[in-house]
C-alpha positions as CSV (number, residue, x, y, z in Angstrom):
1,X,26.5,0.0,22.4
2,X,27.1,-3.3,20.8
3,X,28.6,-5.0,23.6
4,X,25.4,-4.3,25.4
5,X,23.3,-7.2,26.0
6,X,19.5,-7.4,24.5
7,X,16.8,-7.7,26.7
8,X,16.1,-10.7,24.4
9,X,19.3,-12.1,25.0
10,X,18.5,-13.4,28.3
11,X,15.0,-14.5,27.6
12,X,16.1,-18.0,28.6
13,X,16.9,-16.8,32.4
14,X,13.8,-15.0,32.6
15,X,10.7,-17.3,30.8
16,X,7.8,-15.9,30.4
17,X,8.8,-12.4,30.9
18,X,8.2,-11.3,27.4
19,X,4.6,-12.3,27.7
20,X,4.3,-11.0,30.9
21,X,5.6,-7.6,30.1
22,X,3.5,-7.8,26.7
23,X,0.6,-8.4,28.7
24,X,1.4,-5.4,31.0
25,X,2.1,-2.7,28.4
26,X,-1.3,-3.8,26.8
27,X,-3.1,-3.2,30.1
28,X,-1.4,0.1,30.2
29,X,-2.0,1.5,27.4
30,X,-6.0,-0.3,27.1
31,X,-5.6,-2.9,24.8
32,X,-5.2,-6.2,26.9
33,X,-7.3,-8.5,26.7
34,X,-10.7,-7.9,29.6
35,X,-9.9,-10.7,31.4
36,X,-6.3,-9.9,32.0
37,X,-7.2,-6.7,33.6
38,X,-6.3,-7.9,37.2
39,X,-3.4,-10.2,36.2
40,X,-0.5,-7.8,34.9
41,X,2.0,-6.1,36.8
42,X,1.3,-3.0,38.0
43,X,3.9,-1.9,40.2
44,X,5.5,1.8,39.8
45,X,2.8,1.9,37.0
46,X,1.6,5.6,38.0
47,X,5.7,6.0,38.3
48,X,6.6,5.1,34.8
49,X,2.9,5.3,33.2
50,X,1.5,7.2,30.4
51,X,1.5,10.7,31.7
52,X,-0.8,13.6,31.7
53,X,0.6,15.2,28.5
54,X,-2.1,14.2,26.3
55,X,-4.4,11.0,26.2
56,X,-3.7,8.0,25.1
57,X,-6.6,7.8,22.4
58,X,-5.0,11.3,21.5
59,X,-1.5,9.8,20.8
60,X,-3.0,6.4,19.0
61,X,-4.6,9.4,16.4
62,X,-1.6,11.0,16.5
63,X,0.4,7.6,15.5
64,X,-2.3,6.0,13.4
65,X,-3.2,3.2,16.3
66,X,-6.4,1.9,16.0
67,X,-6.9,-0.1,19.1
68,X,-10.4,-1.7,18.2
69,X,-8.8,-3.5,15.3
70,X,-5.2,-3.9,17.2
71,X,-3.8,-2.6,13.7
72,X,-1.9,0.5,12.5
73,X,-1.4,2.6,9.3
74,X,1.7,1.8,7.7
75,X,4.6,3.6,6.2
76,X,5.1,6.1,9.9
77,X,8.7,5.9,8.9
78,X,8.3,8.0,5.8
79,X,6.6,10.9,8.0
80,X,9.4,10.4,11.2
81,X,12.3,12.9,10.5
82,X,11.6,16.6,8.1
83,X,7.9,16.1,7.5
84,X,7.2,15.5,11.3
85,X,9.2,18.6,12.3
86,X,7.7,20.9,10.0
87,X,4.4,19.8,11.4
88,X,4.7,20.0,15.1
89,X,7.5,22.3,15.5
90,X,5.4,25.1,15.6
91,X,3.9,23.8,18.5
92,X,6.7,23.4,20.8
93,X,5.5,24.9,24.3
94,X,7.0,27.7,25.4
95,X,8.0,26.5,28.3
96,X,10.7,23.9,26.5
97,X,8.7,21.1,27.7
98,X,7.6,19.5,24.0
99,X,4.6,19.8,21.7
100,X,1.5,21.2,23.1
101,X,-0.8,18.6,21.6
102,X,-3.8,21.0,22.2
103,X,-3.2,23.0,19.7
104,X,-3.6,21.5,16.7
105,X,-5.5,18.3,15.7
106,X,-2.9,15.5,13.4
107,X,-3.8,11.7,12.4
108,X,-1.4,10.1,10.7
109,X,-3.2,8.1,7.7
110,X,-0.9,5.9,5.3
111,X,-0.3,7.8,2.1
112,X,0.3,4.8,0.2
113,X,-2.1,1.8,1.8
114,X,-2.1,-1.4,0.8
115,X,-4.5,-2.6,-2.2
116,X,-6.9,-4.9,-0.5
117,X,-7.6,-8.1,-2.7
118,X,-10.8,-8.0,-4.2
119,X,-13.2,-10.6,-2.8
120,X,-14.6,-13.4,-4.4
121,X,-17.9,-13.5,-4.8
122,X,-20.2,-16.0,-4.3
123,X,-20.9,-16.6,-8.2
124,X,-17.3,-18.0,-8.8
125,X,-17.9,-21.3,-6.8
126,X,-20.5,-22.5,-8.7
């Protein structure tokens, strides 16, 4: 695997083509910018889309993606592994074909969020 060359690795053959494909999986998944709407690729994007598993908005709870503030909750990695077995292994279809998001209702909320610095107020200027 580490012979294998990075798609950043040939950024300089192919300009552009990280802001391009930025701008394409932001369309996809809602969160490009309005006026982009008509300008990203969207070949094959029904092919290699989201899916019909679950919604999008559905999977940003799931993840703790907030898409009005382009922000998410930190510390995901701590949940990723045991903890996120435990929770959703219950729900595996029966069918073998991965969690059945329907049943059950999970956000992922950072258990340890940053401290937010206090403001200054107004008073300490003068």
């Amino acid at each position: 695997r580490q012979k294998i060359k990075k798609f950043w690795e040939n950024a300089n053959f192919y300009p552009g083509s990280e802001y391009q494909g930025m701008k394409r999986l932001n369309g996809i998944i809602g969160m490009g910018d309005p006026e982009d709407e008509d300008k990203y690729f969207k070949k094959e994007q029904e092919l290699y889309g989201l899916g019909q598993v679950r919604t999008k908005e559905k999977y940003f709870r799931l993840y703790g993606i907030h898409t009005e503030t382009k922000t998410v909750e930190d510390h995901l990695c701590t949940f990723v592994g045991k903890p996120m077995q435990q929770k959703f292994k219950p729900h595996l279809r029966a069918n073998g074909m991965g969690i059945n998001f329907d049943e059950f209702d999970f956000e992922w909320i950072d258990p340890r969020p940053k401290k937010k610095k206090p403001e200054e107020s107004e008073d300490d200027d003068e």
